[in-house]
Amino acid sequence: MADEMKIGAYICNGCGIGERLDSSQLEMTATRDGKAAVCQQHDFLCSEAGVKMIQDDIDNEGVNHVVLAACSRRAKTEAFNFDNVTLSRANLREGVIWVRPDEDDQRETTQEMADDYIRMACAESKYMKIPEASGQQSVNKNILIAGGGVAGMTAALEASKAGYPCTIVEKSGELGGATAKLYKKIPTSAPYADPEDNGVDAMVAAVEADSNITVCLNSTLTNTAGAPGRFAADISTESGSTETKDFGAIVQASGFTEYDANQLPEFAYGKNKDVVTQMELEALAKEADGGAIKRPSDGKEVQSVLFIQCAGQRSKKEGHLEHCSGYCCSASIKQAMYFKDQNADVDTTVLFSDLRTPGAGGENFYRSGQKKGVIFTKGIASEVVDGANPTVKFKDLILDEDVDLEVDMVVLATGMVPNAGQPSRAELTDQDNEDIAAEKAGEEKEIRIDVESILNLDYRQGKDVPHMDNGFADSHFICFPYETQRTGIYTAGPVRRPMDTQQAMDDAMGAAMKAIAAAENAGLGKAAHPRVADLSFPTFRAEGCTQCKRCTVECPFGAINETDDGYPEFNESRCRRCGTCMGACPVRVISFENYSIDTVGQQLKAVDIPDEFDEKPRILVLACENDAYPALDMAAQNKLEYSAFTRIIPVRCLGSVSLSWITDSMNSGYDGIILMGCPSGDDYQCHFVKGSLMAQERMSKVGDTLESLSLEKERVQTYEISITDIHKVPKIINEMVDTIEQIGMSPFKF
Amino acid sequence: MATKEYSFYPGCSSQDGASSSNYLKSVQSMCDVLDVKLNVIPDWNCCSASIGYCGGGELPRLALSARNIALSEQHNTGQDIVATCAACWLATKETQERLDDDAGLMDETNQALAEAGLNLKNDSKIRHMVEVLIEDIGYEEMGKHVKKPLDGIKIAGYVGCQTNRPFGIEGESFENPKYLDKFIETMGAEPVENYDKKVSCCGGALAFSEPEKSQALIKDIIEAAYDGGADMIVTPCPVCQMNVEVYQDKINAQYGTKFHIPVTYYSTLMSVAYGKNGKEAGLDGQIIKAKQLEAIASK
Amino acid sequence: MSDLNTGMVEKYRNNFLKEVEANVEEGDWVKMCMQCGVCSGSCPLGTDWDHPPQELFMMIRAGKREEVLQSTSMWMCTSCYNCIVRCPRELPITHIMHGLAHYATRLGIEPKGQPTRQFAQLFWDNLAKNGRVNELWLGVNLYFMNGLVEGVKVALGMAGIGLGMLKAGRLSLKELVGGHTVKDKKGFKAMIKKAQELEAARVDNAQ
Amino acid sequence: MSDIVATNQTILVVGGGISGMTAALEAAEVGKQVIVIEKTPSVGGRVTKLYKYFPKLCFPTCGLEINQRRMAANKNITVLTMAEVTDLQGEAGDYTATVKVSPRYVNSNCTACGACADAVEAEFDDEHNYNMNKHKGAYLPHNMAMPKRYVIDPGMIGSDDAQKAKDACKYDAIDLDMQEETIELKAGAVVWATGWRPYDANKIQPYGYDRIANVITSVEFERLMDPFGPTEGKLVRPSDGKEAKNVAFIQCAGSRDRNYLKHCSRICCMASLKQSTYVSEKFGDDADVSIYYIDIRAIDRFDNFYQKVQDDENVTFIKSKVANIVENKENGNPVLNGVDTEGYNRYANEHDLVVLAIGMEPSVDKDTFPIEIKVNDEGFIEHDEANGGVFAAGCSSDALDVNRAVQSATASALRAIQVVNKVAQAEG
């Protein structure tokens, strides 16, 4: 913005603000303290007339920094939606009059609250800039797809249909992945009664026929650099040739590996040839191709077969999978049908503990299996005894008895192990690091991350997408299955969560959608979820940077690389705009145009601090904008009161809170500070991964600072607040007031 | 309203000198009032109830009901078959359904019927008298004929099993059918609300062979009626009526209870309310006398 | 009959489920049970069953032939149809129970002393004789089925009831001689005979 | 409402629940024009009625806040609340939808100040709480309601209260003469996301929902946990307000049953496992939970959560479909009768409260659906070429948990985009 800053402050008198507060006083505060060049009042600011009044000033008076003194920043956002100006909001409704009683003896403190919020909004406004383009934006509609199974092919076909060219990089020599190895697949449409053709050939044909899709077989990704909109991937073939191509976004559909049944000696796997895994049975079925399935040991036509569900799954036992692979129940029903459809006299028994065939299709398929005479027995297999025919020892849980059943063949329903590549730095344990060091030192070491990387990301945080429970590269969020920690990279299929063919295809479609969005938004310089459309981005002053690397280490999204000389290298389109880097920086050189050390620091300085003997403490609340701030809003909505001494500033994430804000406010005489972040831990709710956790760590260090100022530790408290803690937030605030009463006012008031 | 005609299947227990002959009496009185004509299926035979399975097996059992339907089709052509006995109704309806689903069985059944010179089309509608009352007559019409409202009598409507399951009455639930209570109300008496044992089994099939088992069930049925403050019990089923009424002394002896509660048919109630005398209403058939009804009937 | 039994054992070996599907009324429904147990919980005589329906179905699948066919359980069925209306899988449980009982009888391996079994047979014989049930004879036969002495006891025990019924006109001594019958007894008996032949044929074919 | 711009490059999203919102956002955030048709006065759907999500036990409101912020900030999205699609004609790339918009009696002037609610006396059943309590005749559907705009209950129209409400509003936001409108909208593609409704528990007669006060449904149980719900967050039972410590959960209540819904509703097992933690949350070790099940369908990584709950010795699992429930007349306790089929154990168990893990009934009606579409016997829309440019999202396509519904909705957004992009190409 060339022309100089012009602040316009607009005070709403609606919703009782006019009755409860002295608006001429507010206007004076805005112009005198807030240095607002223009200040107008309106009885109904969010009305067309009110909005027009503001727009006119923007158009005619050159107002480019708008300050609204009205309701919460969460209210009337559609009405107050102005282009090319900065917007700050003094929350006089939810922040002041709704949380204070309408009583004469309260008017003074209530008014003070309002005046402060106007000062704060003006101060913020003064230090906000209208985001400019970083110059990094670039549109690249090409989508890179790692993996050529059905998920990968679906992603390619569907993205292509929407007009986005795709490149499939497949490690093996052919497309189709695991599904191609299936004789048939679980039915995907009504009446869900019989196995279906696996559909791979048709898909491969479609892929090959699509001029928008490039397929690289026998290829892997040896290096993936850049960011959404400008990924640069090295695609290397077995023969060693490498080609570098540019992409806008990435879909990772690297699939799964069948659990290694050799870890199940109790089931005689490896010992008895006629004990096979589900995948091995698929091979036998393909071979039989509709004829009688012959068993491996002696080629005898199978007359009786037993399926052991959950083999090595749903178990905390060493080497077992803790999770359920979801698809195996339906898969065993399908495989039992391979036998029954060919010869109804073959005895097929499925030994299960919980039969899991959810949804409409699932239950129909289960019934169809029963109709075809598949026997379902609720029981737990303890052992398979080797012999000419394997004998399964199991406990029948219904008849409550131990059974020895001799069958021609046993099928183990072993689960899925995701091909998720290497764990990210954050996941490495000390043990891992020791092992790595040891291995570097030339020792023989079995190290966990000694698995092939899928993407070989050139990221400070590790070569692959971070893993969640059970090693799947999934999103952590229920509402946002595609919210990843690596912007622009979306996993799909069994690498994300155990699933069957159809689910993998649906999943790939969703991932393709997200990839397209990432590519498009990168082109516009817009942030990805959750701060969608945020145009600001972090920059830093190289002079002053001490190369401490905290920003690069703590960025939850691996957005910041390091230059050779150790300076941070920001990748705008990887960045989620949480400000964690800003909070991490000890020398305060990192900032966003519209969110910086100053936009918050100056707000808290703008608050008028009465002197010690006024008996009017000041409590600063830094509240996470996703959970705590809405909770405070809703408390107000329900007219729950809290202290008039409170001054609240929303922050993007507690991870963005700079220690300097704390020390500054302590120095300027605040009596108490409350930080409200979201719940951390395994089930953390922080959409920036660990903001609240980091804040807690950092605050634990504040103790010393306080001591050096001879202030009580109780003056700074950090809380984990969920958005539903509507009754809790006012309590916390009022408790702080009580605490101050006990320990006394801060001596640092001037 | 014009006379309504039905092909009537009375069933063994309603024959003269049989256990529910009083049921038949009251039904006839009731039908007179409602202008319903029942044309008995000539030479009908036993349906073998639900106990015939042991000796009968499937086909012979089905043949029994098939013969009745065939006779009805031949002699009472075009008329719905109506039964008053739950077991008769159920066995006949079940037979019709099974033969509809299974062409093989239908064919074999006709082979058997041929031996009796009969052939089955299997297209007559098979209904319970209760259905006729609800669907063809309707509560309103039933109410119109009430001459002596049964004021001040509290009655437990005991529906039992086979009138209720598996077919039941259209629009009524298996667990809590309301029609019998509505009958009671329509006749001016007061039904027991939420009668717990309304659809419980009286153990009919075991009444003779393992009486102690069925009597244990009957005890609960009567107890629940007393708990509900009932003066009497009313039922649409002859097996229920007989079991719940006649074993009360034995149950008292066995459990030290003091049961003495009359058990009548809905048709008995209706006949009395319609102003019929005790004999016409079949009250003389009560082993435990329904004194309140007798009082009203003799008014 | 027991050679029929051995024949069946021969034919079906250990596959009792197939035997049931082929020879028991509604037997091909057994495999559809998902072991929820709602039938077992719904039976008014539940406590008297050694093996409730859902367990019998599991036993059939597990090939427990003798245990099932010789069990008294199916004979507990009072045909209340609670199980049928509540079964989530549409199994005609009542009929399967009857079917199993009848099949056991046909094979001659049913629990001999089981009173309901005896009564059920009496009932059938009684109605098959005249086409209609003669309640008096049914009663009499029933009371004396376990021999004279036992019979007199039971009869005396039931005397009160009998008298009551007589007084109420709901039991008639006329039934002792003649009593109710179908007119076309000949046709009736021929029909039953034919039906029995056809049914036997089905099972024998199975043999 | 006539000012809505809709072309055959517009994507029409029917249903503003989590699936509809997601589909709308994904499409709008790549620049597509989207119109969302929502039947109720606010978006968010079923999830706004949930206390927590499984397996994380986090709060649906958290994601709702983000999605609503995204929607408010996005100029490509138009939301019509209290609106229903009554007819749909045309083909992929060229649909015309007829939309019936019911009067809210409150216009966009509303500042949600609440003056109208303070002014009125009349109360009506609160649908947000499954009618377990009442709300004022002028009301905000719930704390997070979007649009944040009050509603006048139609039942109040014509009454003095209605006038009082109008008089109380300084902003001329209340328009008692508002009429039902019918509008036509063009669209290139339609995303059908009308979600599900809890199966009518009255139909499950053996469980006496209609006769026994202390038998409630799982969705009602969720509302009990909400501090702003009918019991202000207290876990107490309806009959006498007694704390419900001994709680039974009955699985497949209406699901996997030819008498009711033939399909497995997928979510109920996890929902009950989740709700078992509610009881512990309130009563700690005094919690005594029994779960009656046929199969515990804690599919894929949800099983980890199942294992956690199994380790809690205050939770018992019984493999049994409960046969029936009767009421203990003395204390109002429901008594469950049935057989534990793992080894034939008969039970008659008494509990403080019974929660029916109620089945998921799709809100797609095969017979009244406005356009030719492939719907399976269970009532879910199948993905089929024959459906042209109409794509099911979320629980219109199958019984899905929230995570899978959102996944499905994201996919459906792409399907819709494929259609409108083709239109755009054609039109150049």
XYZ file of C-alpha atoms in Angstrom, chain A residues 479-480 529, chain D residues 17-18 21-22 25-26 29 61-73 77 146 406:
26
model
C -13.971 -33.516 10.923
C -11.033 -33.197 8.540
C -6.993 -25.371 6.098
C -24.926 -30.973 7.795
C -21.257 -31.834 8.139
C -20.897 -28.142 4.525
C -17.779 -30.049 3.541
C -16.549 -25.695 1.160
C -14.324 -27.938 -0.910
C -12.613 -22.989 -2.072
C -18.199 -27.757 18.036
C -14.465 -27.324 17.413
C -14.639 -28.460 13.795
C -17.965 -26.698 13.379
C -16.345 -23.393 14.381
C -13.697 -23.819 11.700
C -16.161 -24.853 9.007
C -18.541 -22.046 9.832
C -15.681 -19.554 9.746
C -14.672 -20.917 6.353
C -18.241 -20.586 5.104
C -18.755 -17.063 6.406
C -15.519 -15.959 4.790
C -21.271 -19.924 -0.911
C -25.282 -20.300 11.861
C -16.634 -36.014 5.348
